[in-house]
CSV table of C-alpha atoms in Angstrom, one decimal:
chain,number,residue,atom,x,y,z
A,1,MET,CA,168.4,93.9,220.3
A,2,ALA,CA,169.6,90.4,219.3
A,3,THR,CA,169.9,88.0,222.2
A,4,GLU,CA,171.8,84.8,222.1
A,5,TYR,CA,170.8,81.7,223.6
A,6,GLY,CA,174.0,81.2,225.3
A,7,GLN,CA,173.7,78.0,226.9
A,8,GLY,CA,170.4,77.3,225.4
A,9,TYR,CA,170.4,75.1,222.3
A,10,GLY,CA,172.1,72.0,222.9
A,11,HIS,CA,171.5,72.1,226.5
A,12,GLY,CA,168.7,70.7,229.0
A,13,LEU,CA,165.3,72.3,228.8
A,14,GLY,CA,164.5,75.2,231.2
A,15,PHE,CA,161.4,77.2,232.1
A,16,PRO,CA,160.6,80.5,234.0
A,17,GLU,CA,159.4,80.2,237.5
A,18,ARG,CA,155.8,80.8,236.8
A,19,GLY,CA,156.0,78.5,233.7
A,20,LEU,CA,155.7,74.7,232.9
A,21,PRO,CA,157.5,72.5,235.3
A,22,GLU,CA,160.8,70.7,234.3
A,23,HIS,CA,160.9,67.2,233.0
A,24,GLY,CA,162.6,64.4,234.3
A,25,GLY,CA,164.4,63.5,237.4
A,26,GLU,CA,161.3,62.1,239.4
A,27,ARG,CA,161.8,59.1,241.6
A,28,ARG,CA,159.7,55.9,240.9
A,29,HIS,CA,158.4,54.0,243.7
A,30,ARG,CA,157.3,50.4,243.6
A,31,LEU,CA,154.5,51.0,245.9
A,32,PRO,CA,151.7,53.4,245.3
A,33,ALA,CA,151.5,56.7,247.5
A,34,GLY,CA,148.5,55.4,249.4
A,35,LEU,CA,150.6,52.3,250.8
A,36,ARG,CA,153.8,54.0,251.5
A,37,ALA,CA,152.4,57.3,253.1
A,38,PRO,CA,152.1,55.9,256.6
A,39,PHE,CA,155.8,55.3,256.4
A,40,GLU,CA,157.0,58.3,254.7
A,41,ALA,CA,158.9,61.0,256.6
A,42,ARG,CA,156.7,63.6,255.4
A,43,SER,CA,153.7,62.1,257.0
A,44,TRP,CA,155.4,61.8,260.4
A,45,ARG,CA,156.7,65.3,260.3
A,46,GLU,CA,153.2,66.7,259.8
A,47,PHE,CA,151.8,64.4,262.4
A,48,GLY,CA,154.6,65.9,264.7
A,49,TYR,CA,153.4,69.5,263.7
A,50,VAL,CA,149.9,68.6,264.7
A,51,LEU,CA,151.1,67.5,267.9
A,52,LEU,CA,153.3,70.4,268.8
A,53,SER,CA,150.5,72.7,267.6
A,54,LEU,CA,148.4,72.2,270.9
A,55,PRO,CA,151.0,73.0,273.7
A,56,ILE,CA,152.3,75.9,271.4
A,57,SER,CA,148.8,77.4,270.6
A,58,ILE,CA,147.7,77.1,274.4
A,59,LEU,CA,150.7,79.0,275.4
A,60,LEU,CA,150.3,81.6,272.5
A,61,PHE,CA,146.4,81.9,273.1
A,62,VAL,CA,146.9,82.4,276.9
A,63,TYR,CA,149.7,84.9,276.5
A,64,ALA,CA,147.6,87.0,273.8
A,65,ILE,CA,144.4,87.1,275.6
A,66,THR,CA,146.1,87.8,279.1
A,67,MET,CA,148.4,90.5,277.7
A,68,VAL,CA,145.7,92.1,275.3
A,69,SER,CA,143.0,91.9,278.2
A,70,LEU,CA,145.6,93.6,280.7
A,71,GLY,CA,146.3,96.3,278.0
A,72,ALA,CA,142.8,97.0,277.2
A,73,GLY,CA,142.0,97.4,280.9
A,74,LEU,CA,144.9,99.7,281.7
A,75,LEU,CA,144.0,101.9,278.7
A,76,VAL,CA,142.4,104.5,280.9
A,77,THR,CA,145.9,105.2,282.1
A,78,PHE,CA,148.9,105.5,280.0
A,79,LEU,CA,150.3,102.0,281.1
A,80,GLY,CA,147.7,100.2,278.6
A,81,ILE,CA,149.7,101.5,275.7
A,82,PRO,CA,153.0,100.0,276.4
A,83,VAL,CA,151.3,96.9,277.6
A,84,LEU,CA,149.4,96.5,274.5
A,85,ALA,CA,152.5,97.1,272.3
A,86,ALA,CA,154.4,94.5,274.5
A,87,ALA,CA,151.5,92.0,273.6
A,88,LEU,CA,151.9,92.6,270.0
A,89,ALA,CA,155.7,92.4,270.0
A,90,GLY,CA,155.4,89.1,271.9
A,91,CYS,CA,153.0,87.7,269.2
A,92,ARG,CA,155.2,89.0,266.4
A,93,GLY,CA,158.1,86.7,268.2
A,94,PHE,CA,155.6,83.8,268.3
A,95,GLY,CA,154.8,84.4,264.7
A,96,ALA,CA,158.6,84.0,263.7
A,97,LEU,CA,158.6,80.7,265.8
A,98,GLU,CA,155.7,79.3,263.9
A,99,ARG,CA,157.2,80.2,260.4
A,100,ALA,CA,160.1,78.5,261.7
A,101,ARG,CA,158.1,75.4,262.5
A,102,ALA,CA,156.3,75.6,259.4
A,103,ARG,CA,159.5,75.6,257.3
A,104,ALA,CA,160.9,72.6,259.5
A,105,LEU,CA,158.0,70.3,259.5
A,106,LEU,CA,155.7,71.4,256.7
A,107,ASP,CA,158.4,72.5,254.3
A,108,LEU,CA,156.4,75.7,253.9
A,109,ASN,CA,158.8,78.7,253.3
A,110,VAL,CA,156.9,82.0,254.1
A,111,ALA,CA,158.7,85.1,253.5
A,112,GLU,CA,159.6,87.4,256.6
A,113,PRO,CA,156.9,90.1,257.0
A,114,GLU,CA,157.6,94.0,256.4
A,115,PRO,CA,159.7,95.3,259.2
A,116,LEU,CA,158.8,97.9,261.7
A,117,ARG,CA,159.0,101.4,260.1
A,118,MET,CA,160.3,103.9,262.4
A,119,ARG,CA,161.0,107.4,261.4
A,120,ARG,CA,163.0,108.0,264.3
A,121,ARG,CA,164.7,106.1,267.3
A,122,GLY,CA,163.3,105.7,270.9
A,123,PHE,CA,160.9,103.5,272.8
A,124,MET,CA,157.8,105.8,271.8
A,125,ALA,CA,158.6,105.4,268.0
A,126,TRP,CA,159.1,101.7,268.5
A,127,MET,CA,155.9,101.5,270.4
A,128,GLY,CA,153.9,103.3,267.7
A,129,ALA,CA,155.2,101.5,264.9
A,130,VAL,CA,154.4,98.1,266.7
A,131,LEU,CA,150.7,99.4,267.0
A,132,LYS,CA,150.4,100.6,263.4
A,133,SER,CA,152.0,97.5,261.9
A,134,GLY,CA,149.3,95.3,260.1
A,135,THR,CA,151.6,92.3,260.9
A,136,SER,CA,151.5,92.7,264.5
A,137,TRP,CA,147.7,92.7,264.5
A,138,ARG,CA,147.8,89.7,262.0
A,139,THR,CA,149.9,87.7,264.4
A,140,LEU,CA,147.5,88.5,267.3
A,141,LEU,CA,144.4,87.2,265.0
A,142,TYR,CA,146.5,84.1,264.2
A,143,ALA,CA,147.0,83.3,268.1
A,144,VAL,CA,143.2,83.6,268.7
A,145,LEU,CA,142.2,81.7,265.7
A,146,HIS,CA,144.9,78.8,265.9
A,147,PHE,CA,143.9,77.6,269.3
A,148,PRO,CA,140.4,76.2,268.5
A,149,TRP,CA,141.9,74.8,265.4
A,150,ALA,CA,144.8,73.3,266.9
A,151,VAL,CA,142.8,71.5,269.6
A,152,PHE,CA,140.5,70.2,266.8
A,153,SER,CA,143.2,68.9,264.7
A,154,PHE,CA,144.9,67.5,267.7
A,155,VAL,CA,141.8,65.4,268.8
A,156,VAL,CA,141.2,64.3,265.2
A,157,ALA,CA,144.7,63.3,264.3
A,158,VAL,CA,145.6,61.6,267.7
A,159,ASN,CA,142.5,59.5,267.6
A,160,VAL,CA,142.5,58.3,263.9
A,161,TRP,CA,146.3,57.6,264.7
A,162,ALA,CA,145.9,55.7,267.7
A,163,TYR,CA,142.5,53.6,266.6
A,164,GLY,CA,144.2,52.8,263.4
A,165,TRP,CA,147.3,51.2,264.8
A,166,ALA,CA,145.4,49.7,267.8
A,167,LEU,CA,143.0,47.8,265.5
A,168,LEU,CA,145.5,46.9,263.0
A,169,THR,CA,147.7,45.2,265.6
A,170,TYR,CA,144.8,43.6,267.5
A,171,PRO,CA,145.5,40.0,266.4
A,172,LEU,CA,148.9,40.7,268.3
A,173,TRP,CA,147.4,41.9,271.6
A,174,PHE,CA,143.9,40.5,271.9
A,175,TRP,CA,145.2,37.8,274.3
A,176,VAL,CA,145.3,40.7,276.9
A,177,PHE,CA,141.5,40.5,277.5
A,178,PRO,CA,141.0,36.9,278.5
A,179,VAL,CA,144.3,36.8,280.6
A,180,TRP,CA,144.0,40.2,282.4
A,181,ALA,CA,140.5,41.5,282.0
A,182,GLY,CA,138.3,38.4,282.4
A,183,GLN,CA,136.6,39.0,279.0
A,184,ASP,CA,136.7,37.0,275.7
A,185,GLY,CA,138.0,40.0,273.6
A,186,LEU,CA,137.5,43.7,272.6
A,187,GLN,CA,133.9,44.6,273.5
A,188,LEU,CA,132.1,45.8,270.5
A,189,TYR,CA,128.5,46.2,272.0
A,190,GLY,CA,127.1,45.4,275.3
A,191,ASP,CA,123.9,46.2,277.6
A,192,GLY,CA,122.4,44.6,280.6
A,193,THR,CA,121.7,41.3,279.0
A,194,HIS,CA,123.9,41.0,275.8
A,195,ARG,CA,127.4,41.5,274.7
A,196,ILE,CA,129.4,41.1,271.7
A,197,TYR,CA,133.2,40.5,271.6
A,198,LEU,CA,135.7,40.5,268.8
A,199,ASP,CA,137.1,37.1,269.8
A,200,ASN,CA,137.1,34.7,266.8
A,201,PRO,CA,139.5,34.5,263.9
A,202,PHE,CA,137.2,36.0,261.5
A,203,GLU,CA,136.3,39.0,263.6
A,204,ILE,CA,139.9,39.4,264.7
A,205,THR,CA,141.0,39.7,260.9
A,206,VAL,CA,138.2,42.1,260.1
A,207,THR,CA,139.1,44.2,263.1
A,208,ALA,CA,142.5,44.4,261.6
A,209,LEU,CA,141.6,45.2,258.0
A,210,VAL,CA,139.5,48.1,259.4
A,211,GLY,CA,142.5,49.0,261.4
A,212,LEU,CA,144.6,49.0,258.1
A,213,LEU,CA,142.1,51.2,256.5
A,214,PHE,CA,142.3,53.7,259.2
A,215,THR,CA,146.1,53.6,259.2
A,216,LEU,CA,146.2,54.1,255.4
A,217,ALA,CA,143.9,57.0,255.8
A,218,THR,CA,145.5,58.8,258.9
A,219,PRO,CA,148.4,60.6,256.6
A,220,TRP,CA,145.8,62.0,254.3
A,221,ILE,CA,143.5,63.1,257.1
A,222,VAL,CA,146.4,64.7,258.8
A,223,ARG,CA,147.7,66.2,255.6
A,224,ALA,CA,144.3,67.8,255.0
A,225,LEU,CA,144.5,69.3,258.5
A,226,THR,CA,147.9,70.7,258.0
A,227,MET,CA,146.6,72.5,254.8
A,228,VAL,CA,144.6,74.7,257.0
A,229,ASP,CA,147.7,75.2,259.2
A,230,ARG,CA,149.4,76.3,255.8
A,231,VAL,CA,146.7,78.5,254.8
A,232,MET,CA,146.7,80.3,258.3
A,233,VAL,CA,150.6,80.6,258.3
A,234,HIS,CA,150.9,81.9,254.9
A,235,GLY,CA,147.9,84.4,255.3
A,236,LEU,CA,148.4,85.7,258.7
A,237,LEU,CA,152.3,85.3,259.4
A,238,GLY,CA,153.7,86.2,256.0
A,239,PRO,CA,153.9,89.6,254.3
A,240,SER,CA,150.8,91.1,252.9
A,241,ARG,CA,149.7,91.2,249.5
A,242,LEU,CA,150.5,95.0,249.4
A,243,ALA,CA,154.0,94.6,250.9
A,244,THR,CA,154.5,91.6,248.5
A,245,ARG,CA,153.3,93.6,245.5
A,246,VAL,CA,155.7,96.6,246.6
A,247,VAL,CA,158.6,94.3,246.6
A,248,GLU,CA,157.8,93.0,243.2
A,249,LEU,CA,157.4,96.5,241.9
A,250,GLU,CA,160.8,97.4,243.2
A,251,SER,CA,162.4,94.5,241.6
A,252,ASP,CA,160.6,95.2,238.3
A,253,ARG,CA,161.8,98.9,238.5
A,254,GLY,CA,165.4,97.7,239.1
A,255,VAL,CA,165.2,95.5,236.0
A,256,VAL,CA,163.5,98.2,233.9
A,257,VAL,CA,166.3,100.6,235.0
A,258,ASP,CA,169.2,97.9,234.2
A,259,THR,CA,167.6,97.3,230.7
A,260,ALA,CA,167.3,100.9,229.9
A,261,ALA,CA,170.9,101.5,230.8
A,262,ALA,CA,172.1,98.6,228.8
A,263,ASP,CA,170.0,99.8,225.7
A,264,LEU,CA,171.4,103.2,226.0
A,265,ARG,CA,175.1,101.8,226.3
A,266,ARG,CA,174.3,99.6,223.4
A,267,ILE,CA,173.2,102.6,221.3
A,268,GLU,CA,176.1,104.6,222.3
A,269,ARG,CA,178.5,101.9,221.4
A,270,ASP,CA,176.8,101.3,217.9
A,271,LEU,CA,177.2,104.9,217.3
A,272,HIS,CA,180.7,105.3,218.4
A,273,ASP,CA,182.1,102.3,216.9
A,274,GLY,CA,179.8,102.3,213.7
A,275,ALA,CA,178.3,105.5,212.1
A,276,GLN,CA,180.4,108.1,214.1
A,277,ALA,CA,183.8,106.3,213.2
A,278,ARG,CA,182.8,105.9,209.5
A,279,LEU,CA,181.7,109.7,209.5
A,280,VAL,CA,185.0,110.6,210.9
A,281,ALA,CA,186.9,108.6,208.2
A,282,LEU,CA,184.5,110.1,205.6
A,283,ALA,CA,185.6,113.6,206.7
A,284,MET,CA,189.2,112.8,206.5
A,285,ASP,CA,188.7,111.4,203.0
A,286,LEU,CA,186.8,114.3,201.9
A,287,GLY,CA,189.6,116.8,203.3
A,288,LEU,CA,192.3,114.8,201.4
A,289,ALA,CA,190.0,114.9,198.2
A,290,LYS,CA,190.0,118.7,198.5
A,291,GLU,CA,193.6,118.9,198.8
A,292,LYS,CA,194.3,116.8,195.8
A,293,LEU,CA,191.3,118.5,193.7
A,294,ALA,CA,193.6,121.1,192.2
A,295,GLU,CA,196.9,118.7,191.8
A,296,ASP,CA,195.2,115.5,190.8
A,297,PRO,CA,191.5,115.6,189.9
A,298,GLN,CA,191.1,112.1,188.8
A,299,ALA,CA,192.4,110.9,192.2
A,300,ALA,CA,190.1,113.4,193.8
A,301,ALA,CA,187.3,112.1,192.1
A,302,ARG,CA,188.1,108.6,193.1
A,303,MET,CA,188.3,109.6,196.7
A,304,VAL,CA,184.9,111.4,196.4
A,305,ASP,CA,183.4,108.3,194.9
A,306,GLU,CA,184.9,106.3,197.7
A,307,ALA,CA,183.3,108.7,200.2
A,308,HIS,CA,180.1,108.6,198.4
A,309,GLY,CA,180.0,104.6,199.3
A,310,GLU,CA,180.8,105.5,202.7
A,311,VAL,CA,178.0,107.7,203.0
A,312,LYS,CA,175.6,105.1,201.7
A,313,THR,CA,177.0,102.6,204.2
A,314,ALA,CA,176.7,105.1,207.2
A,315,LEU,CA,173.2,105.9,206.3
A,316,GLN,CA,172.2,102.1,206.4
A,317,GLU,CA,173.8,101.7,209.7
A,318,LEU,CA,171.9,104.8,211.0
A,319,ARG,CA,168.8,103.1,209.5
A,320,ASP,CA,169.4,99.8,211.4
A,321,LEU,CA,170.2,101.6,214.7
A,322,ALA,CA,166.7,103.6,214.3
A,323,ARG,CA,165.0,100.5,213.4
A,324,GLY,CA,166.6,98.8,216.4
A,325,ILE,CA,165.3,101.7,218.7
A,326,HIS,CA,161.8,101.9,217.4
A,327,PRO,CA,161.1,101.1,213.8
A,328,ALA,CA,158.7,103.6,212.1
A,329,VAL,CA,156.6,100.8,210.4
A,330,LEU,CA,155.6,99.7,213.9
A,331,THR,CA,154.4,103.3,214.7
A,332,ASP,CA,152.5,103.7,211.4
A,333,ARG,CA,150.9,100.3,210.7
A,334,GLY,CA,151.1,98.2,213.8
A,335,LEU,CA,152.3,94.8,214.9
A,336,ASP,CA,151.3,93.1,211.6
A,337,ALA,CA,153.3,95.0,209.3
A,338,ALA,CA,156.3,95.4,211.6
A,339,LEU,CA,156.6,91.7,212.3
A,340,SER,CA,156.1,90.9,208.7
A,341,ALA,CA,159.2,93.1,208.1
A,342,VAL,CA,161.3,91.3,210.9
A,343,ALA,CA,160.2,87.9,209.4
A,344,SER,CA,161.4,88.9,205.8
A,345,ARG,CA,164.8,89.5,207.3
A,346,CYS,CA,165.0,86.2,209.0
A,347,ALA,CA,167.3,83.5,207.7
A,348,VAL,CA,164.4,80.9,207.6
A,349,PRO,CA,161.1,81.0,206.1
A,350,VAL,CA,158.6,82.6,208.7
A,351,GLU,CA,155.0,82.5,208.7
A,352,VAL,CA,153.3,85.5,210.4
A,353,GLN,CA,149.8,85.4,211.8
A,354,VAL,CA,148.5,88.5,213.7
A,355,ASP,CA,144.7,88.4,214.9
A,356,LEU,CA,144.3,91.7,216.8
A,357,GLU,CA,141.1,93.9,216.2
A,358,GLU,CA,142.6,96.9,217.9
A,359,ARG,CA,146.2,97.8,218.6
A,360,PRO,CA,147.5,97.7,222.4
A,361,VAL,CA,149.4,100.8,224.0
A,362,PRO,CA,152.8,101.7,222.3
A,363,ALA,CA,154.8,100.5,225.2
A,364,ILE,CA,153.3,96.8,225.2
A,365,GLU,CA,153.3,97.0,221.3
A,366,GLY,CA,157.1,97.8,221.3
A,367,ILE,CA,157.9,95.0,224.0
A,368,ALA,CA,156.0,92.5,221.6
A,369,TYR,CA,157.8,93.5,218.5
A,370,PHE,CA,161.1,93.3,220.3
A,371,THR,CA,160.3,89.9,221.9
A,372,VAL,CA,159.5,88.4,218.4
A,373,SER,CA,162.5,90.0,216.9
A,374,GLU,CA,164.8,88.7,219.4
A,375,LEU,CA,163.3,85.2,219.2
A,376,LEU,CA,163.6,85.2,215.4
A,377,GLN,CA,167.2,86.4,215.5
A,378,ASN,CA,168.0,83.6,217.8
A,379,ILE,CA,166.2,81.2,215.4
A,380,SER,CA,168.4,82.6,212.6
A,381,LYS,CA,171.8,82.2,214.5
A,382,HIS,CA,171.3,79.0,216.7
A,383,SER,CA,168.3,76.8,215.9
A,384,ARG,CA,169.5,75.3,212.5
A,385,ALA,CA,165.7,75.3,211.4
A,386,THR,CA,164.4,75.3,208.3
A,387,TRP,CA,160.8,76.7,209.3
A,388,ALA,CA,159.4,79.3,211.8
A,389,ALA,CA,156.0,80.6,212.6
A,390,VAL,CA,154.7,83.7,214.7
A,391,ASP,CA,151.3,83.9,215.9
A,392,VAL,CA,149.9,86.8,217.8
A,393,TRP,CA,146.5,86.9,219.4
A,394,ARG,CA,144.4,88.6,222.3
A,395,VAL,CA,142.8,86.4,225.3
A,396,GLU,CA,140.8,88.7,227.3
A,397,ASN,CA,143.1,91.3,228.9
A,398,ARG,CA,146.3,89.5,227.8
A,399,LEU,CA,148.3,89.7,224.6
A,400,MET,CA,149.6,86.3,223.5
A,401,LEU,CA,152.8,85.8,221.5
A,402,GLN,CA,154.0,82.5,220.1
A,403,VAL,CA,157.2,81.7,218.1
A,404,VAL,CA,157.6,78.1,217.0
A,405,ASP,CA,160.4,76.5,214.9
A,406,ASN,CA,161.6,73.0,213.9
A,407,GLY,CA,165.1,73.4,214.9
A,408,VAL,CA,167.4,71.3,217.2
A,409,GLY,CA,165.9,72.5,220.3
A,410,GLY,CA,167.3,72.4,223.8
A,411,ALA,CA,166.6,76.1,224.3
A,412,GLY,CA,166.2,77.2,228.0
A,413,THR,CA,166.1,80.2,230.3
A,414,SER,CA,168.6,78.7,232.7
A,415,GLY,CA,172.3,79.5,233.0
A,416,GLY,CA,172.3,83.0,232.3
A,417,SER,CA,171.0,82.6,228.9
A,418,GLY,CA,169.5,85.4,226.4
A,419,LEU,CA,166.2,84.0,227.1
A,420,SER,CA,166.6,84.5,230.9
A,421,GLY,CA,167.2,88.1,230.2
A,422,LEU,CA,164.1,88.2,227.9
A,423,ALA,CA,161.9,86.5,230.5
A,424,GLU,CA,163.5,89.3,233.1
A,425,ARG,CA,162.0,92.1,230.8
A,426,LEU,CA,158.6,90.6,230.2
A,427,ASP,CA,158.4,90.0,234.1
A,428,ALA,CA,159.1,93.7,234.7
A,429,VAL,CA,155.7,94.5,232.9
A,430,ASP,CA,153.8,91.5,234.5
A,431,GLY,CA,154.6,89.3,231.5
A,432,ILE,CA,155.5,85.6,231.3
A,433,LEU,CA,157.8,83.8,228.9
A,434,VAL,CA,157.3,79.9,228.8
A,435,VAL,CA,159.7,77.7,226.7
A,436,ASP,CA,159.0,74.3,225.4
A,437,SER,CA,162.2,73.1,223.7
A,438,PRO,CA,163.1,69.4,224.2
A,439,VAL,CA,166.3,68.3,222.8
A,440,GLY,CA,166.0,67.5,219.1
A,441,GLY,CA,163.1,70.1,218.8
A,442,PRO,CA,160.8,71.3,218.1
A,443,THR,CA,161.2,74.5,220.0
A,444,ARG,CA,157.9,76.6,221.1
A,445,VAL,CA,158.3,79.8,222.9
A,446,THR,CA,155.0,81.5,224.3
A,447,ALA,CA,155.2,85.2,225.9
A,448,GLU,CA,152.2,86.6,227.4
A,449,LEU,CA,151.9,90.4,228.1
A,450,PRO,CA,149.1,92.7,229.6
A,451,TRP,CA,146.7,94.0,227.1
A,452,ARG,CA,146.5,97.9,227.6
A,453,THR,CA,144.7,100.2,225.3
A,454,VAL,CA,144.9,103.8,224.8
């Protein structure tokens, strides 16, 4: 089951989706994030999201409450059920609008929820599917809960934004008060006998500095407000955890089926091109030797001797093929002995350390064995390393594997390399593959598998 790195060694570093982030490519700014935040497009998009939330939430709240109340009031008649279904269907439509708005303004990509499941066609089937769908009721809950939050976030965001820019620009417009309002400046305090105005240069400067603080803080306040919106959109308008898990399992099942089919094709190819072809040639040679036995015993003996060599070669190929399917040493003695046997056949010296008090189930043990076997074969073929190490241990309910070498590096899971296929195989059983391989080395590949015992 050797897997080549393909575009791995010698190319850029790649990581799986759930692994470490990729290096490089980050844009460096001269100004710190706190100073440039008020002028970034992201801050203005988030502020626009908060501004739009109020009118949209009012419309959605009024629609949801009105339609649900009407449907609940009409439940004593048959009309209440279709009205309630129409209310939920309208909420689903608003949910699609909210996902699109979050995608455009918050860069939040929320997957579409599971569609309606109708066993038959017709209005009654559609109505029953809408009423039984959990997505419909979650969008209704979003319509009710988002309204008070939209009011709160709108008030907070608009006030801090308006006060911040107003105070920051106060030195530019404070002259309005003595000219048009008949007072010295912006009134800070006042009662029947005493008033305080911000009218001298020192007070005007302090006012502008306070406005600067408000202006710099506004994007982060708005961002904190939109974090709640992100949670609500993701949790209530996206697919449920159960639906997401079903999609993941369907995808993993497809990977497992494809992997099993590929393994069967590989075994069939190895048998057909290797041992089977050699046995056919052996049968022909023995037939010729049988014919020559009476005429030329010495030639027949030579042919039998050659056939004997072919038998040994065929037996070795069959042993190698059986070892590739599932080695007997793994079944009899576990990972420590099996990995030591694999390491002894590696082209570079390999240190093996297995720290396991008990054995996992055979399926996980087999995946761990073949993962390390493929990584060591890749090291032999592509890494140009002079040393490698294999470490296996358990952390709570996870089996950890780590293979390290001092080769040229540059391995990655991108570009359709063999490591990407290995990562897909591990993902099919809820495993993870993380590759850390900068160009020039060293390479460190860490695999994580679920721990299951018999």
